[in-house]
CSV table of C-alpha atoms in Angstrom, one decimal:
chain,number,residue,atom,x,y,z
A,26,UNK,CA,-9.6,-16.1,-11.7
A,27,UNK,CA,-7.9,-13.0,-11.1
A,28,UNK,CA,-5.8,-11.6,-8.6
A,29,UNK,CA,-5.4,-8.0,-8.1
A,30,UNK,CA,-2.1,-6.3,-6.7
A,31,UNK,CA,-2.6,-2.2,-5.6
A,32,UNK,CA,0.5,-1.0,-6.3
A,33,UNK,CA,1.8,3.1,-5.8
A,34,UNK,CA,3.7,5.3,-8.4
A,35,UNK,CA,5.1,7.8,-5.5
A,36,UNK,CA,8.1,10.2,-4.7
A,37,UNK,CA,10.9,8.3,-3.7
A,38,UNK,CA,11.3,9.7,-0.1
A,39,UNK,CA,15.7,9.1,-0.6
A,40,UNK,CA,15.3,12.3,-2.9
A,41,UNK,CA,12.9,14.0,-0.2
A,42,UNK,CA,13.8,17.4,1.4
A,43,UNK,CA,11.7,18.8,5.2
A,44,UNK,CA,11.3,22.8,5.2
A,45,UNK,CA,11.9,24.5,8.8
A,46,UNK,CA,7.9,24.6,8.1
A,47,UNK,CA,7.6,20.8,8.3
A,48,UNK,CA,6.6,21.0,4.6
A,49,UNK,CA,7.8,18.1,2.9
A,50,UNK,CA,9.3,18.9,-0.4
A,51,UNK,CA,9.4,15.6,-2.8
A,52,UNK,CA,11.3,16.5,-5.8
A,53,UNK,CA,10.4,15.4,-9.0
A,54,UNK,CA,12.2,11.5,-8.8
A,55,UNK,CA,9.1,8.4,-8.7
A,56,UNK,CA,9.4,5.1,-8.1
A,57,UNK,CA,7.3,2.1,-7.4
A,58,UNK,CA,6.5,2.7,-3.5
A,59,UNK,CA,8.9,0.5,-1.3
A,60,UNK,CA,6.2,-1.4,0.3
A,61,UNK,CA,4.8,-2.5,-3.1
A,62,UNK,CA,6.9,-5.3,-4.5
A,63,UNK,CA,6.3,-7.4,-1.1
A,64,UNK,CA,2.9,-7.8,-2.2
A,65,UNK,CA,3.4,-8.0,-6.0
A,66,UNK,CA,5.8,-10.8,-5.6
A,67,UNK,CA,4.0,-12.2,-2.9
A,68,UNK,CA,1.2,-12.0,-5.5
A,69,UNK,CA,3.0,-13.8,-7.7
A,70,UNK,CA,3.3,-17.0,-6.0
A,71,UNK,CA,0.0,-17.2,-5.3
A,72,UNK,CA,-1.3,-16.4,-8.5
A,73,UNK,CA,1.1,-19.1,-10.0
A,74,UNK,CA,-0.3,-21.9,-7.1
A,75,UNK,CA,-3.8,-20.3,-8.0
A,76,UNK,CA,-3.6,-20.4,-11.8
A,77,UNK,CA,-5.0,-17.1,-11.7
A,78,UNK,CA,-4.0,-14.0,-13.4
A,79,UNK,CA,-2.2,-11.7,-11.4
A,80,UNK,CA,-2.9,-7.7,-12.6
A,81,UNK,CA,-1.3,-4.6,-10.8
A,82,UNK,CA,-3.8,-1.5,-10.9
A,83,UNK,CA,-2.8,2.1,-9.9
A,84,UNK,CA,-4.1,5.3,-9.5
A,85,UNK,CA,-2.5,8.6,-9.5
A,86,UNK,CA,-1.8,12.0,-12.4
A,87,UNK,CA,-0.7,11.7,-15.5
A,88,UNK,CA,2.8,9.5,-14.7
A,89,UNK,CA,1.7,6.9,-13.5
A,90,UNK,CA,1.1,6.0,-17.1
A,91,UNK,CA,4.5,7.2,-18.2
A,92,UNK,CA,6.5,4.1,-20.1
A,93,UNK,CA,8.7,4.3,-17.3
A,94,UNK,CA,6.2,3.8,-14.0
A,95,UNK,CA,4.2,1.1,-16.1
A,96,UNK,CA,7.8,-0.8,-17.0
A,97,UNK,CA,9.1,-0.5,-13.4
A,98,UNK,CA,5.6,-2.6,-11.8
A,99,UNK,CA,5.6,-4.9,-15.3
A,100,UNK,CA,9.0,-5.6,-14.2
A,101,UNK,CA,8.0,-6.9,-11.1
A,102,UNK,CA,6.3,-10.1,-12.4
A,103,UNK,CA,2.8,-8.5,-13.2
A,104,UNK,CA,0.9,-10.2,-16.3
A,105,UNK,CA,-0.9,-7.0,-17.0
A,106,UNK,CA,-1.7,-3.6,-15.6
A,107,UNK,CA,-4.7,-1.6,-15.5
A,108,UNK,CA,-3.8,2.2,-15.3
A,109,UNK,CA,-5.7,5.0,-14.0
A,110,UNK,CA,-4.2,8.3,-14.9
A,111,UNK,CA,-5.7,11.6,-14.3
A,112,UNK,CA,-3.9,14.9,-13.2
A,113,UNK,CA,-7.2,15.7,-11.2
A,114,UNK,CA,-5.9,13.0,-9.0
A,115,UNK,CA,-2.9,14.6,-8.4
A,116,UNK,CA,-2.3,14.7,-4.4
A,117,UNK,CA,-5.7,12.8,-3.8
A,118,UNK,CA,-7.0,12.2,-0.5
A,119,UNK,CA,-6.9,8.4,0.5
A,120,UNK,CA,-10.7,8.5,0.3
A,121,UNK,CA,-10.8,9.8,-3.6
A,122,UNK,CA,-7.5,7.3,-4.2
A,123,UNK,CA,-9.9,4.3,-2.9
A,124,UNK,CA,-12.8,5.4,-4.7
A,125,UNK,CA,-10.7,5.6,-8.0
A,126,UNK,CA,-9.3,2.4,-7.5
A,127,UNK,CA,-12.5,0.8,-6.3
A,128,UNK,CA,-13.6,1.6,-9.4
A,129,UNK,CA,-10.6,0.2,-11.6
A,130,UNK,CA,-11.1,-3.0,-9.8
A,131,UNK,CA,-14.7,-3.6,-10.9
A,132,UNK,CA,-14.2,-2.7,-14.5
A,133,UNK,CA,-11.9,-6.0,-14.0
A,134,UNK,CA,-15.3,-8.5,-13.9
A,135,UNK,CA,-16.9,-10.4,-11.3
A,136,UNK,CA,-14.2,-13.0,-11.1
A,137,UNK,CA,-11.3,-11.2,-9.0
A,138,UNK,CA,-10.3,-13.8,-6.0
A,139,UNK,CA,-8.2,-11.6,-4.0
A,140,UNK,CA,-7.1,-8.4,-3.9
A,141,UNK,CA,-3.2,-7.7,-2.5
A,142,UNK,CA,-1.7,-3.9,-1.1
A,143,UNK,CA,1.5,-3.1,1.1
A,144,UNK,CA,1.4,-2.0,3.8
A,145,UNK,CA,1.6,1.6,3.4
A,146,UNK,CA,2.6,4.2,0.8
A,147,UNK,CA,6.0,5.5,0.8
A,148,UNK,CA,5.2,9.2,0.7
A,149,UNK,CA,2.0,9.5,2.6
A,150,UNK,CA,1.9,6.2,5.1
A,151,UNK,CA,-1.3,6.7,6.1
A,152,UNK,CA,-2.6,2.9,5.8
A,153,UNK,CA,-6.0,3.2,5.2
A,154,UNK,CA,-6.2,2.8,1.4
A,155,UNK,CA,-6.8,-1.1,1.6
A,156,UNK,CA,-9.6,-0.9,4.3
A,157,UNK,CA,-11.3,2.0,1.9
A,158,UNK,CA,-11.2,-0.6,-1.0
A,159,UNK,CA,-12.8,-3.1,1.1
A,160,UNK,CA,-15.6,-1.2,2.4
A,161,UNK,CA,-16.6,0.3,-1.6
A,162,UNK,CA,-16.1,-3.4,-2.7
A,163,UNK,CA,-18.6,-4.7,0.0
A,164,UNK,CA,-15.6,-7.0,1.1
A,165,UNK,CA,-13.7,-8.2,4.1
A,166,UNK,CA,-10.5,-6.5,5.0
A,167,UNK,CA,-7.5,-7.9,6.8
A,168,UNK,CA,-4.3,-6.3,7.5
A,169,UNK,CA,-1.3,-7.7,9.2
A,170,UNK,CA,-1.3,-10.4,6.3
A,171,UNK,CA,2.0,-12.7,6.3
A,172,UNK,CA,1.8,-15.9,4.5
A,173,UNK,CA,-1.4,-16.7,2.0
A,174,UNK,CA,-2.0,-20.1,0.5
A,175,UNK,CA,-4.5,-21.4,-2.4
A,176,UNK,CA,-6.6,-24.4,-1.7
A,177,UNK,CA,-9.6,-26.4,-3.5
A,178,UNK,CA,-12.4,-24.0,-1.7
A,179,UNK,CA,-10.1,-20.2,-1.4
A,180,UNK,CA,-7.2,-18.9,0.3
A,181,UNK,CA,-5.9,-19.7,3.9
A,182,UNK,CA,-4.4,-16.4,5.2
A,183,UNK,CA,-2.1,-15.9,8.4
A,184,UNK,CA,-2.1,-12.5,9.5
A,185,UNK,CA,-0.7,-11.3,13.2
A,186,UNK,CA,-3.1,-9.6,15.1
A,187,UNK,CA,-3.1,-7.9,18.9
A,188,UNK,CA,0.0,-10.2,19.3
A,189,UNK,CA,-0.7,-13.0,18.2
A,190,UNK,CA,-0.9,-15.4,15.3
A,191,UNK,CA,-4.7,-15.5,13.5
A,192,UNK,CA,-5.0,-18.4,10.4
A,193,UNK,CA,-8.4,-17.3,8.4
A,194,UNK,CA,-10.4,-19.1,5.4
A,195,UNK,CA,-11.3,-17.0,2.6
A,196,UNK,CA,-14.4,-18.5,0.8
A,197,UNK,CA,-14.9,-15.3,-1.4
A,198,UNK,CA,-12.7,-11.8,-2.4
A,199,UNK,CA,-10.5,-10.0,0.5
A,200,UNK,CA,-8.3,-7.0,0.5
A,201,UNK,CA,-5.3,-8.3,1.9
A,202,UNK,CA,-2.2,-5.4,3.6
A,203,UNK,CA,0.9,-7.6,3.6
A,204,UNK,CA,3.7,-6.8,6.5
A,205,UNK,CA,7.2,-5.8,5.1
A,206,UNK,CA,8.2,-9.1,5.8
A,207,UNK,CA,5.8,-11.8,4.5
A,208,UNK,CA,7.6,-12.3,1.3
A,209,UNK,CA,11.4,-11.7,0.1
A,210,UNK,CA,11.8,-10.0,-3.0
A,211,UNK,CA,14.2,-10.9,-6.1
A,212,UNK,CA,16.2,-8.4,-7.6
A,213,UNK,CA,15.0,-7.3,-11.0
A,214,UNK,CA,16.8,-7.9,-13.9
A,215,UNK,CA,17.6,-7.0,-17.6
A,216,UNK,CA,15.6,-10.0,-18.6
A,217,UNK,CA,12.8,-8.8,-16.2
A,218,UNK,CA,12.8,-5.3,-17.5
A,219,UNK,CA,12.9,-6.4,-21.5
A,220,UNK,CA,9.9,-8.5,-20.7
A,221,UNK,CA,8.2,-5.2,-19.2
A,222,UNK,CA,8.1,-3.8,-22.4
A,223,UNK,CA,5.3,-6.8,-24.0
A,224,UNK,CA,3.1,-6.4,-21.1
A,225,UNK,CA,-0.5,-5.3,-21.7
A,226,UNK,CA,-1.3,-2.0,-20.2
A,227,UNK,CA,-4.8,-0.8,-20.5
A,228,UNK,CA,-4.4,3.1,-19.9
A,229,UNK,CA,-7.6,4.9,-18.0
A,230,UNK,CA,-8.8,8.2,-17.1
A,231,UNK,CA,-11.4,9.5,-14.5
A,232,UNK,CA,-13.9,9.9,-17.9
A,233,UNK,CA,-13.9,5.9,-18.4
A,234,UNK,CA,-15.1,5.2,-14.8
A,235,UNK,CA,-17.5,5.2,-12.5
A,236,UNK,CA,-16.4,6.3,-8.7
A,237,UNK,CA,-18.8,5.5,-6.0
A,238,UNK,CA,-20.6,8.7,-4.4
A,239,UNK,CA,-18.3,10.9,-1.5
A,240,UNK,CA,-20.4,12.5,1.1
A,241,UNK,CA,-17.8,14.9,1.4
A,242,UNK,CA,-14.4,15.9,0.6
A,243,UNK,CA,-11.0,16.7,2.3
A,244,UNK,CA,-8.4,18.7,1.3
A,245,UNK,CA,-4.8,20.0,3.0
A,246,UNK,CA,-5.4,23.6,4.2
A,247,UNK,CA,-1.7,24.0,6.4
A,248,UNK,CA,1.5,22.2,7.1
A,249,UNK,CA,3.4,23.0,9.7
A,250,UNK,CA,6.2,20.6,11.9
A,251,UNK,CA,4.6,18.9,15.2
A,252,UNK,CA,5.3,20.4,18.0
A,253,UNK,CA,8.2,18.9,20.4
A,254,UNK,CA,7.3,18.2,24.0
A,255,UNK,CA,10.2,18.8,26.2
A,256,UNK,CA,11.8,15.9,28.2
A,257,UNK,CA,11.2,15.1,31.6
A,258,UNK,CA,14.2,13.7,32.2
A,259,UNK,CA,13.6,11.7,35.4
A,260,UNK,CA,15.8,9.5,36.3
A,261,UNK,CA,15.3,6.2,38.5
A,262,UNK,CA,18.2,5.0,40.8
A,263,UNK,CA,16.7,3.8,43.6
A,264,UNK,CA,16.4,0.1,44.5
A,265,UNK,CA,12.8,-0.2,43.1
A,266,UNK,CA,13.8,1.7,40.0
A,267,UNK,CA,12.9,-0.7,37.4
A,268,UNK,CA,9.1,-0.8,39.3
A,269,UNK,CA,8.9,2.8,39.4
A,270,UNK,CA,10.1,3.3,35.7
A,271,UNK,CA,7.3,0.7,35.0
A,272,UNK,CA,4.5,2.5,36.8
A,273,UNK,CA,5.4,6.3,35.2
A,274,UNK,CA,5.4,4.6,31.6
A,275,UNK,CA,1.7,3.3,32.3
A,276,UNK,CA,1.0,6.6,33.6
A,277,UNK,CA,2.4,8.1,30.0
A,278,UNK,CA,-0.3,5.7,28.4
A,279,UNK,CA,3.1,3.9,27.2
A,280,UNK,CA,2.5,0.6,28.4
């Protein structure tokens, strides 16, 4: 049995700079995306309750094979990573991301239990990678995904949902979008990054896969910074003021 964790070599937003344009300028400092480790450790345990494999796959250019991006997920308590590394992927849509990693994951075998993603990437945020994955795997897709436990039949998953609490039996493979908070994560050590250096990393490029069919494509044509709405600035003193603030926030589509 295997279990899969998504993982994200991306610009570290600290060393990010915004233009007067709205253009975000990265820099040239990478790290593994912020909402990653949640679900690689989080992976982890359940691999270790599982007795599965657990195997962290990425997609991206050419660094995302660098020693360094491959020893900084090892680190993280992966057993083995599958790479995909391609400089035509460089600033990929989320639909040619999912496709690539689609792909990656079936070159794994028909025996992958679950598969695990945060819940969004650090320098884009758009959250629909995981869904993407589900629907070119043929599989279920749940976000909102807080605890996950192995049993004799699957996995019991407890997700929030519309406010409230859902607990769900997984009979077959699910991509899973943790919360931030499902799972805290240890600080790596010395020990954890030596032991990066043994792990198995099998190193792909667009050439050794197979990515499902696009319709279409989609590609950036302009930036530019939102525009900023002026405020109304009412303010409610009367004796029905917290009724009045009430109503003109449903009115805004607020509430």
């Amino acid at each position: 049995m295997k279990i899969v964790v998504i993982y994200k070599w991306a610009p570290d937003p600290q060393y990010a700079t915004v233009a007067d344009t709205g253009e975000i300028n990265w820099g040239t400092k990478r790290a593994v995306s912020e909402y990653d480790p949640v679900a690689i450790h989080l992976g982890r345990l359940t691999a270790d309750a599982a007795g599965a494999e657990l195997i962290g796959i990425t997609a991206g250019d050419s660094t995302a094979a660098t020693p360094k991006a491959t020893q900084a997920a090892a680190a993280r308590g992966l057993d083995r990573l599958t790479v995909l590394a391609d400089d035509a992927l460089k600033d990929a849509c989320a639909d040619t991301y999912a496709r690539a990693l689609s792909a990656v994951i079936k070159n794994l075998g028909d025996d992958v239990a679950l598969i695990l993603a945060g819940e969004a990437s650090a320098d884009v945020g758009g959250k629909a990678v995981p869904g993407l994955v589900a629907g070119f795997l043929e599989i279920p897709s749940l976000a909102g995904v807080e605890k996950i436990s192995a049993g004799e039949n699957g996995f019991t998953v407890v997700r929030t949902s519309a406010g409230r609490s859902q607990t769900l039996e997984l009979t077959g493979p699910a991509v899973l979008s943790l919360t931030t908070d499902a799972v805290s994560v240890p600080l790596i050590g010395m020990k954890d990054m030596m032991a990066a250096r043994k792990k198995p990393v099998e190193k792909l490029t667009l050439a050794d896969v197979s990515l499902p069919p696009a319709a279409g494509k989609a590609h950036v044509v302009s930036v530019e910074r939102p525009e900023i709405k002026p405020r109304k600035q009412i303010i409610f003193d009367s004796e029905n003021a917290a009724a009045e603030l009430v109503a003109a926030l449903r009115e805004e589509g607020v509430l």
